[in-house]
XYZ file of C-alpha atoms in Angstrom:
626
model
C 39.171 15.683 -108.504
C 39.821 16.619 -104.900
C 37.984 13.782 -102.724
C 36.327 15.131 -99.323
C 37.095 12.029 -97.096
C 35.716 11.550 -93.836
C 38.156 9.448 -91.671
C 36.292 7.505 -89.088
C 37.750 7.062 -85.478
C 40.217 4.206 -85.631
C 39.803 3.764 -89.283
C 42.792 4.163 -91.904
C 42.069 5.647 -95.399
C 44.730 4.975 -98.044
C 45.308 7.571 -100.748
C 48.579 6.930 -102.391
C 49.364 6.318 -105.981
C 49.746 2.603 -107.018
C 53.065 1.462 -105.535
C 54.584 -1.457 -103.664
C 54.125 0.195 -100.411
C 50.464 1.096 -100.773
C 49.250 -1.974 -102.091
C 51.210 -4.025 -99.361
C 49.561 -1.558 -96.924
C 45.965 -2.192 -98.401
C 46.419 -5.991 -98.132
C 48.032 -6.033 -94.728
C 45.784 -3.748 -92.926
C 42.678 -3.676 -94.808
C 40.812 -0.514 -96.026
C 38.527 2.061 -94.095
C 37.435 -0.891 -91.729
C 34.858 -1.943 -94.206
C 35.294 -5.565 -93.811
C 37.382 -7.698 -91.310
C 41.069 -6.935 -92.004
C 43.849 -9.232 -92.195
C 45.787 -9.681 -88.912
C 49.241 -11.064 -87.898
C 52.756 -10.008 -88.679
C 54.186 -8.977 -92.010
C 54.883 -12.231 -93.926
C 52.403 -14.243 -92.401
C 50.246 -16.500 -95.020
C 46.621 -17.745 -94.660
C 45.201 -21.204 -95.738
C 43.092 -20.230 -98.975
C 39.407 -20.007 -98.009
C 36.731 -20.808 -100.788
C 36.204 -17.136 -101.144
C 39.944 -16.302 -101.774
C 40.269 -19.207 -104.180
C 37.444 -17.872 -106.257
C 38.699 -14.464 -105.953
C 42.207 -15.559 -107.246
C 40.629 -17.334 -110.168
C 38.738 -14.221 -111.171
C 41.707 -12.059 -110.777
C 43.670 -14.340 -113.218
C 40.714 -14.078 -115.602
C 41.117 -10.322 -115.306
C 44.849 -10.428 -116.012
C 44.183 -12.424 -119.088
C 41.537 -10.018 -120.434
C 43.893 -7.111 -119.748
C 46.633 -8.882 -121.948
C 43.806 -9.111 -124.639
C 43.074 -5.604 -124.381
C 46.613 -4.619 -124.626
C 47.243 -6.747 -127.643
C 44.069 -5.126 -129.369
C 44.795 -1.473 -129.051
C 45.704 -0.918 -132.650
C 42.434 -2.050 -134.158
C 39.343 0.102 -132.874
C 36.720 -2.674 -133.499
C 38.767 -5.365 -131.781
C 39.825 -3.032 -129.040
C 36.128 -2.303 -128.012
C 35.259 -5.884 -127.815
C 38.294 -6.543 -125.637
C 37.692 -3.594 -123.504
C 34.111 -4.908 -122.800
C 35.302 -8.220 -121.931
C 37.910 -6.770 -119.607
C 35.413 -4.457 -117.842
C 33.164 -7.316 -117.102
C 36.154 -9.309 -115.696
C 36.877 -6.417 -113.450
C 33.107 -6.334 -112.457
C 33.551 -9.887 -111.151
C 36.286 -9.136 -108.650
C 35.121 -5.502 -107.908
C 33.336 -6.482 -104.687
C 36.518 -7.808 -102.886
C 38.818 -5.531 -104.706
C 37.115 -2.266 -103.560
C 37.773 -3.395 -100.014
C 41.229 -5.005 -100.263
C 42.700 -3.120 -103.141
C 40.777 0.311 -103.409
C 43.662 2.300 -104.730
C 44.216 -0.669 -107.391
C 40.365 -0.484 -108.020
C 40.543 3.341 -108.685
C 43.630 2.883 -110.860
C 41.632 0.437 -112.944
C 38.465 1.870 -113.114
C 38.815 5.474 -112.070
C 38.466 8.196 -111.046
C 42.246 8.998 -110.371
C 43.213 8.090 -106.744
C 43.648 11.000 -104.471
C 47.168 11.786 -102.954
C 48.259 14.378 -100.630
C 51.688 14.781 -102.335
C 50.605 16.323 -105.751
C 48.824 19.148 -107.107
C 45.067 18.675 -107.536
C 44.070 17.725 -110.978
C 40.828 18.209 -112.950
C 37.576 17.086 -111.146
C 36.603 13.581 -112.221
C 39.934 12.859 -113.911
C 39.648 9.559 -115.717
C 41.918 6.336 -115.121
C 42.478 3.106 -116.372
C 39.288 1.558 -118.373
C 37.770 5.247 -118.611
C 40.816 6.455 -120.512
C 40.665 3.449 -122.967
C 36.891 3.828 -123.206
C 37.221 7.555 -124.153
C 39.701 6.541 -126.891
C 37.615 4.276 -128.725
C 34.152 6.242 -128.078
C 32.799 8.294 -131.183
C 33.756 11.952 -130.343
C 36.011 10.873 -127.377
C 39.638 11.987 -126.943
C 42.610 9.481 -127.422
C 45.763 10.155 -125.814
C 47.712 8.267 -128.351
C 48.622 4.518 -129.004
C 51.728 4.819 -126.945
C 49.879 6.380 -123.948
C 46.964 3.843 -124.252
C 49.565 0.899 -124.116
C 51.254 2.386 -121.248
C 47.978 2.891 -119.474
C 47.144 -0.891 -119.891
C 50.469 -1.890 -118.960
C 50.272 0.075 -115.813
C 46.912 -1.688 -115.075
C 48.364 -4.900 -115.777
C 51.449 -4.513 -113.521
C 49.220 -3.155 -110.612
C 47.107 -6.246 -110.892
C 49.912 -8.520 -110.940
C 51.511 -7.022 -107.848
C 48.080 -7.357 -106.124
C 47.776 -10.889 -107.054
C 51.301 -11.625 -105.629
C 49.856 -10.786 -102.224
C 46.887 -13.199 -102.350
C 48.721 -15.829 -99.883
C 48.739 -12.892 -97.233
C 45.119 -12.236 -97.646
C 42.647 -14.172 -95.234
C 39.087 -13.526 -96.528
C 36.606 -15.237 -94.018
C 33.019 -16.014 -94.849
C 31.935 -13.072 -92.939
C 34.418 -10.703 -94.731
C 33.165 -12.057 -98.046
C 29.560 -11.467 -97.297
C 30.157 -7.915 -96.158
C 31.833 -7.261 -99.291
C 28.852 -8.821 -101.200
C 26.415 -6.518 -99.362
C 28.661 -3.446 -100.466
C 28.776 -4.839 -104.048
C 24.970 -5.209 -104.230
C 24.395 -1.610 -103.161
C 27.081 -0.552 -105.745
C 25.265 -2.311 -108.500
C 21.947 -0.917 -107.728
C 22.870 2.924 -107.391
C 26.235 3.286 -108.803
C 26.472 0.631 -111.666
C 22.780 0.896 -112.975
C 23.115 4.486 -112.961
C 25.948 4.340 -115.417
C 28.425 6.060 -113.222
C 31.266 3.738 -114.475
C 30.935 3.879 -118.148
C 29.451 5.922 -120.821
C 28.445 2.773 -122.803
C 24.702 2.352 -122.308
C 24.960 -1.033 -123.841
C 27.255 -2.261 -121.319
C 25.588 -1.225 -118.014
C 23.126 -4.192 -117.561
C 26.107 -6.662 -118.674
C 28.566 -5.265 -116.173
C 25.963 -5.200 -113.232
C 25.468 -8.917 -114.095
C 29.038 -9.670 -114.098
C 29.343 -8.140 -110.675
C 26.411 -10.279 -109.319
C 27.973 -13.468 -110.927
C 31.313 -12.696 -109.364
C 29.552 -12.332 -105.922
C 27.759 -15.591 -106.548
C 31.173 -17.427 -107.173
C 32.783 -15.809 -104.139
C 29.738 -17.021 -102.170
C 29.647 -20.560 -103.416
C 31.610 -22.065 -100.588
C 29.220 -21.220 -98.128
C 26.634 -24.120 -98.730
C 26.762 -25.222 -95.199
C 25.110 -21.934 -93.945
C 21.169 -22.023 -93.743
C 19.691 -19.837 -96.433
C 22.562 -20.115 -98.794
C 20.398 -21.707 -101.561
C 17.825 -18.860 -101.419
C 20.761 -16.481 -101.625
C 22.069 -18.378 -104.770
C 18.787 -18.537 -106.443
C 18.226 -14.696 -105.800
C 21.568 -13.909 -107.547
C 20.940 -16.121 -110.368
C 17.369 -14.704 -110.977
C 18.712 -11.140 -110.742
C 21.432 -11.978 -113.261
C 19.010 -13.386 -115.782
C 16.647 -10.441 -115.407
C 19.494 -8.264 -116.313
C 20.594 -10.311 -119.262
C 17.004 -10.267 -120.494
C 16.622 -6.201 -120.070
C 20.115 -5.016 -121.296
C 18.790 -1.620 -122.615
C 19.916 0.864 -119.994
C 17.259 3.413 -121.232
C 14.287 1.155 -120.516
C 15.507 -0.864 -117.665
C 12.958 -0.514 -114.823
C 15.442 0.248 -111.842
C 12.607 0.081 -109.434
C 11.521 -3.422 -110.546
C 15.153 -4.537 -110.107
C 15.472 -3.126 -106.746
C 12.220 -4.439 -105.488
C 12.153 -7.683 -107.062
C 15.658 -8.752 -107.184
C 17.889 -6.452 -105.225
C 16.102 -6.378 -102.008
C 15.666 -10.089 -101.687
C 19.418 -10.430 -102.241
C 20.074 -8.011 -99.521
C 17.901 -9.672 -96.892
C 19.451 -13.083 -97.907
C 22.978 -11.788 -97.404
C 21.876 -10.413 -94.043
C 20.286 -13.885 -93.023
C 23.632 -15.626 -93.930
C 25.681 -12.937 -92.141
C 23.617 -13.412 -88.989
C 24.939 -16.855 -88.532
C 28.449 -15.643 -88.304
C 30.706 -13.573 -85.827
C 29.551 -10.016 -85.499
C 31.754 -7.434 -87.281
C 33.538 -4.809 -85.126
C 31.218 -1.928 -84.306
C 32.027 1.071 -86.557
C 30.392 4.376 -86.841
C 29.034 4.345 -90.427
C 26.397 6.431 -92.253
C 24.903 3.289 -93.672
C 24.006 1.137 -90.613
C 26.022 -2.143 -90.413
C 22.703 -3.862 -89.460
C 20.830 -2.544 -92.338
C 20.243 -5.204 -95.157
C 19.702 -2.682 -98.096
C 20.194 0.869 -98.519
C 16.334 1.217 -98.738
C 15.557 -0.120 -95.266
C 13.660 1.821 -92.685
C 16.341 3.264 -90.319
C 19.090 2.454 -92.832
C 20.928 5.712 -92.047
C 22.681 6.831 -88.883
C 22.403 10.480 -88.384
C 25.040 10.457 -85.586
C 27.514 8.788 -87.587
C 29.261 11.874 -88.881
C 28.995 13.887 -85.590
C 32.417 14.847 -84.175
C 33.904 13.008 -81.098
C 32.525 15.750 -78.446
C 28.894 15.567 -79.907
C 28.181 11.819 -80.246
C 25.439 11.438 -77.758
C 22.000 12.870 -78.069
C 18.632 13.021 -76.182
C 15.140 14.467 -76.285
C 16.449 17.261 -74.004
C 19.187 18.022 -76.050
C 17.140 18.346 -79.334
C 14.629 20.193 -77.537
C 17.209 22.701 -76.386
C 18.625 22.819 -79.871
C 15.180 23.542 -81.384
C 14.609 26.382 -78.846
C 18.027 27.998 -79.787
C 17.231 27.529 -83.509
C 14.361 30.010 -82.975
C 16.241 32.454 -80.619
C 16.996 35.836 -81.869
C 19.559 36.602 -78.859
C 21.908 34.267 -81.058
C 22.443 37.165 -83.404
C 24.419 40.149 -82.914
C 21.520 42.640 -83.234
C 19.113 40.287 -81.468
C 16.885 40.610 -84.659
C 17.162 37.146 -86.350
C 17.738 33.385 -85.607
C 18.539 30.318 -87.679
C 14.879 30.110 -88.576
C 14.951 33.425 -90.310
C 16.415 31.818 -93.300
C 15.337 28.133 -92.566
C 11.658 28.198 -92.130
C 10.216 24.875 -91.035
C 6.986 25.771 -93.033
C 9.054 26.196 -96.175
C 10.990 22.799 -95.772
C 13.725 24.715 -93.747
C 14.643 27.173 -96.586
C 13.296 30.706 -97.043
C 12.127 30.732 -100.430
C 14.219 33.493 -101.719
C 16.714 33.767 -104.407
C 19.193 35.043 -101.709
C 18.706 35.217 -98.169
C 18.331 38.580 -96.462
C 21.523 39.425 -94.833
C 22.748 41.769 -92.009
C 25.437 43.343 -94.338
C 26.906 42.846 -97.649
C 28.698 39.443 -97.878
C 32.195 39.098 -98.497
C 31.417 36.512 -101.081
C 28.581 36.300 -103.549
C 25.192 35.845 -102.041
C 23.834 32.375 -102.078
C 20.456 30.557 -101.734
C 19.724 29.172 -98.500
C 19.708 25.269 -98.746
C 17.277 22.873 -96.912
C 18.385 21.669 -93.625
C 16.193 18.433 -94.151
C 18.620 15.422 -93.953
C 21.743 17.878 -93.651
C 23.060 15.406 -91.107
C 23.594 12.910 -94.146
C 26.057 15.188 -95.906
C 29.802 14.836 -95.531
C 30.670 18.509 -96.344
C 28.397 21.506 -95.708
C 27.853 24.861 -97.310
C 27.694 25.002 -101.161
C 31.451 25.140 -101.368
C 32.067 22.269 -98.712
C 34.093 24.487 -96.234
C 33.205 22.542 -93.275
C 32.699 19.076 -92.307
C 30.149 18.963 -89.242
C 27.070 20.562 -88.291
C 28.688 21.972 -85.167
C 31.310 23.751 -87.312
C 28.604 25.031 -89.398
C 26.706 26.448 -86.712
C 29.727 28.339 -85.599
C 30.493 29.584 -88.950
C 26.937 30.938 -89.483
C 27.024 32.637 -85.752
C 30.489 34.201 -86.539
C 29.642 35.281 -90.064
C 28.962 39.388 -90.011
C 26.475 39.106 -92.976
C 24.447 36.138 -91.325
C 24.258 36.184 -87.677
C 27.024 38.555 -86.784
C 27.970 37.294 -83.359
C 29.561 33.742 -82.430
C 28.974 30.797 -80.319
C 30.672 32.183 -77.344
C 29.153 35.579 -77.622
C 25.737 33.941 -77.842
C 26.409 31.731 -74.963
C 27.575 34.506 -72.722
C 24.134 36.313 -73.444
C 22.110 33.366 -72.447
C 23.678 32.650 -69.139
C 21.856 35.129 -67.371
C 18.630 33.553 -68.504
C 17.782 30.997 -65.598
C 15.200 28.886 -68.004
C 18.307 28.500 -70.441
C 20.648 27.377 -67.580
C 18.086 24.736 -66.634
C 17.561 23.601 -70.096
C 21.474 23.224 -70.579
C 21.707 21.433 -67.469
C 19.046 18.791 -68.281
C 20.741 18.496 -71.697
C 24.204 18.075 -70.628
C 24.645 17.877 -66.880
C 21.716 16.354 -65.314
C 23.561 15.459 -62.041
C 25.674 18.705 -61.948
C 24.132 21.989 -59.977
C 23.162 24.672 -62.535
C 25.980 27.188 -62.822
C 26.883 29.866 -65.406
C 29.557 27.470 -66.737
C 27.092 25.108 -68.087
C 26.081 27.493 -70.884
C 29.188 27.245 -73.213
C 29.831 28.058 -76.683
C 30.489 24.492 -77.679
C 27.382 23.277 -76.026
C 25.353 25.676 -77.856
C 26.861 24.435 -80.998
C 26.243 20.824 -80.095
C 22.603 21.601 -79.305
C 21.784 23.575 -82.350
C 23.395 20.697 -84.321
C 21.555 17.949 -82.306
C 18.329 19.689 -83.651
C 19.389 19.797 -87.177
C 20.549 16.204 -86.884
C 17.042 15.139 -85.902
C 15.527 16.510 -89.103
C 15.682 13.275 -90.956
C 12.963 12.929 -93.566
C 13.437 9.450 -95.462
C 9.846 8.242 -95.795
C 8.504 9.679 -99.125
C 6.418 7.827 -101.411
C 9.506 6.844 -103.243
C 10.638 5.154 -100.154
C 7.514 3.361 -99.881
C 7.695 2.137 -103.433
C 11.195 0.965 -103.233
C 10.556 -1.084 -100.066
C 7.837 -2.892 -102.014
C 4.784 -0.624 -102.359
C 5.174 0.175 -105.802
C 1.556 1.430 -106.226
C 2.906 4.360 -103.968
C 4.065 6.059 -107.073
C 2.573 6.593 -110.512
C 3.571 5.347 -113.950
C 4.942 8.621 -115.039
C 6.822 8.954 -111.775
C 8.073 5.581 -112.266
C 9.236 6.336 -115.778
C 10.848 9.178 -114.360
C 13.012 7.209 -111.907
C 14.239 5.089 -114.839
C 15.055 8.260 -116.627
C 16.988 9.592 -113.487
C 18.856 6.577 -113.414
C 19.400 6.114 -117.261
C 18.970 8.685 -119.946
C 18.942 11.765 -117.641
C 22.146 10.518 -116.009
C 21.065 12.384 -112.828
C 22.141 9.361 -110.718
C 25.642 9.786 -111.455
C 26.047 12.676 -109.145
C 22.904 12.536 -106.965
C 23.199 9.099 -105.625
C 20.172 7.262 -104.572
C 18.694 6.611 -102.113
C 20.110 10.061 -100.122
C 19.982 11.819 -103.618
C 23.075 13.917 -102.539
C 26.618 13.524 -103.665
C 27.842 11.335 -100.976
C 28.741 8.222 -102.876
C 27.548 4.809 -101.972
C 28.018 2.204 -100.521
C 30.808 3.377 -98.190
C 29.736 6.791 -97.841
C 33.245 8.156 -97.113
C 33.486 10.596 -100.048
C 31.853 13.422 -101.771
C 33.028 15.101 -104.942
C 32.235 18.793 -105.738
C 31.009 19.227 -109.339
C 31.358 21.952 -111.907
C 28.189 22.395 -113.889
C 28.453 25.898 -115.200
C 25.631 27.516 -113.522
C 24.817 30.996 -115.128
C 24.509 34.150 -113.290
C 20.829 34.196 -114.432
C 18.736 31.811 -116.481
C 19.405 31.675 -120.155
C 19.068 29.155 -122.949
C 21.767 30.782 -125.162
C 24.801 33.299 -124.536
C 24.697 32.538 -120.906
C 27.229 34.412 -118.509
C 28.901 32.314 -116.002
C 28.136 33.134 -112.391
C 30.987 34.632 -110.703
C 30.901 32.637 -107.549
C 34.131 30.325 -107.666
C 32.584 27.907 -104.933
C 34.940 25.346 -103.726
C 38.042 27.088 -105.671
C 37.510 30.255 -103.401
C 38.159 27.858 -100.384
C 41.076 25.577 -101.233
C 42.380 28.173 -103.992
C 42.851 25.331 -106.549
C 42.320 26.570 -109.969
C 40.743 23.505 -111.167
C 38.229 23.763 -108.496
C 36.835 27.172 -109.425
C 33.091 27.062 -110.049
C 32.926 23.610 -108.247
C 29.889 23.149 -105.844
C 28.755 20.552 -103.347
C 25.952 18.369 -104.808
C 22.963 18.920 -102.746
C 20.294 16.502 -101.865
C 17.386 16.155 -104.037
C 14.937 15.046 -101.282
C 12.094 17.570 -100.690
C 13.297 19.412 -103.820
C 9.748 20.490 -104.988
C 9.405 22.433 -101.787
C 12.840 24.279 -101.862
C 12.640 26.553 -104.818
C 14.357 28.457 -106.202
C 17.401 26.277 -107.318
C 21.090 26.365 -107.707
C 23.545 27.916 -105.296
C 22.418 31.573 -106.841
C 18.709 30.547 -106.908
C 18.990 31.340 -110.905
C 16.184 28.918 -111.569
C 12.671 29.365 -110.210
C 11.148 25.974 -111.096
C 12.394 22.387 -111.694
C 11.302 22.660 -115.139
C 13.895 25.111 -115.753
C 16.513 22.958 -113.893
C 15.807 19.918 -116.181
C 15.882 22.046 -119.245
C 19.261 23.442 -118.190
C 20.629 19.821 -117.805
C 19.090 18.683 -120.904
C 20.969 21.309 -122.932
C 24.057 20.239 -121.528
C 24.697 22.349 -118.613
C 26.591 25.740 -118.369
C 28.393 24.943 -121.715
C 25.355 23.824 -123.368
C 23.750 27.234 -122.789
C 26.619 29.097 -124.274
C 28.706 29.797 -120.936
C 32.512 29.764 -120.851
C 33.007 26.915 -118.446
C 36.540 25.554 -117.506
C 36.608 21.913 -116.474
C 32.887 21.338 -116.654
C 32.338 17.819 -115.120
C 28.831 17.446 -116.564
C 28.722 16.318 -120.123
C 28.257 19.088 -122.512
C 26.210 16.854 -124.832
C 22.513 17.546 -124.881
C 20.573 14.809 -123.147
C 17.978 14.388 -125.797
C 14.989 14.405 -123.463
C 11.600 14.607 -125.105
C 9.002 17.067 -123.430
C 7.330 13.994 -122.044
C 10.395 12.708 -120.688
C 11.306 15.932 -118.988
C 7.736 16.047 -117.330
C 8.294 12.451 -115.967
C 11.593 13.310 -114.652
C 10.040 16.320 -112.835
C 7.245 14.177 -111.584
C 9.662 11.430 -110.249
C 11.272 14.393 -108.229
C 7.923 14.991 -106.711
C 7.991 11.500 -105.161
C 10.984 12.416 -102.997
C 8.811 14.638 -100.786
C 8.570 13.927 -97.120
C 6.589 16.473 -95.176
C 6.744 14.783 -91.746
C 8.633 17.592 -90.393
C 6.590 20.390 -92.062
C 4.273 22.007 -89.928
C 0.501 20.943 -90.654
C -0.524 24.400 -91.942
C 2.513 24.999 -94.058
C 1.677 26.141 -97.655
C 3.992 23.369 -99.049
C 1.990 20.634 -97.400
């Protein structure tokens, strides 16, 4: 699994295997700037805050549960019980550990933490609890008793080392609340989707344990106005999960609306009474109480440093350039040729019409709606910004056949464009040929695409409290999406793309085994190697970026090669177990090859839910898709 990390300006991301140096670095300098880091010289200790004392107590409980797990590995029935208890103990500490010990957290709960000094392994390689769980799951693979014992011993040693650094860890009330905010989001869209465990019976219990650990961490903040409200919200949420522990029927919408959202806003109320955190460029805005708030996401967060400003003039220029044929080599096509606004910024074709035969297999044109909220772009994730994407498309002989500088040179002789560039970039500088440059052209086009945010669908209105905005079948479909259908383990709510909440700093490609053409048996795997053709890692052959499902009913045909004409066909493909399930020879499929067992009604409900993700605010009024 090769993670695609976005390193924010001034923020350190760690990706070392668990060792003294990496754990020390995490403790002393924090992780990714997600909460207030520890300050002071190496060796300095901090008075124990109430949050840290609670954290230490729960870490000790986790250590004891890991000891019990190690002692039980010879007896499967005992080991399964011990595993469940250890995983719940981990969930109690997860919120703070994901911030202050992220490498350890990955070592305990997977997937394998990434490093730059070893060959890429299989996508989704398990670690820690995931290895043990597979060994004691019917049909799972066991690495053998010796290997299992070594795995648990490694987990216990890592935890012991982490625990020894607690005196150097200063956890303020503000930091604990920031971590609680992240953990709530993690529970709602990662935990309740079943991303962490294949044991459906454990999902609700682990979510409740995470909230209980959060409640214990915040127990020392009674002096803050609103603490009792937050404590009550956390208690009620835990009780709801305890009473609805069947992951297949757990109504995720009810949990988010009635329990999750109140917790998020109660955390925000307490956090507002404390010093403001350092200002960071983050996809999920620091001021948003929940993932589902209006304006929760910052479309500028992923912009490169040279393109961090926007304005109506810049967006208007970008829109004009988007429709400008002179950007192409022959002057016959524009960005809008393959991304038509009236078709939700797709072209409705299996493969887009090209200028020349492509050097790689032809692909389906993806929507540009919400493209600003993707860490990596193109199906093979080969670029990391909209500005780089614009250059790649312009320079591609099969797509636009020109280049940013070539296109800019053409437009310099047009006085109206010179004036438009001056307004957008240099309002106080006299117009001149130099104002129209390739970089500015890319920035303008990217600014327009970055403005194409559509996050006010019927689902959004429902999850913000207007539950009547969706029908009963659509609501059942959301429960299926997050439960039995396992869609939410790759298409993470609320963006429904592959950028993982709550940090939104990593996006993992997936190997699902898309066939060359639709088939339900004896399928032939598509020849496109996806990510593997870019980084030349054999384990990434056939891996593709996880696209957004927002507006998906408007963007047929589906998959990178347009092999499926309808959503019903796509759901059937997943229901059969992906490429392996329809007979294709797939190496390293990250999607389970086991059929989902969705009934005909469940498949209809799932498709109905996908329809609630449609937001036509940016689609022209006379569009056939409206």
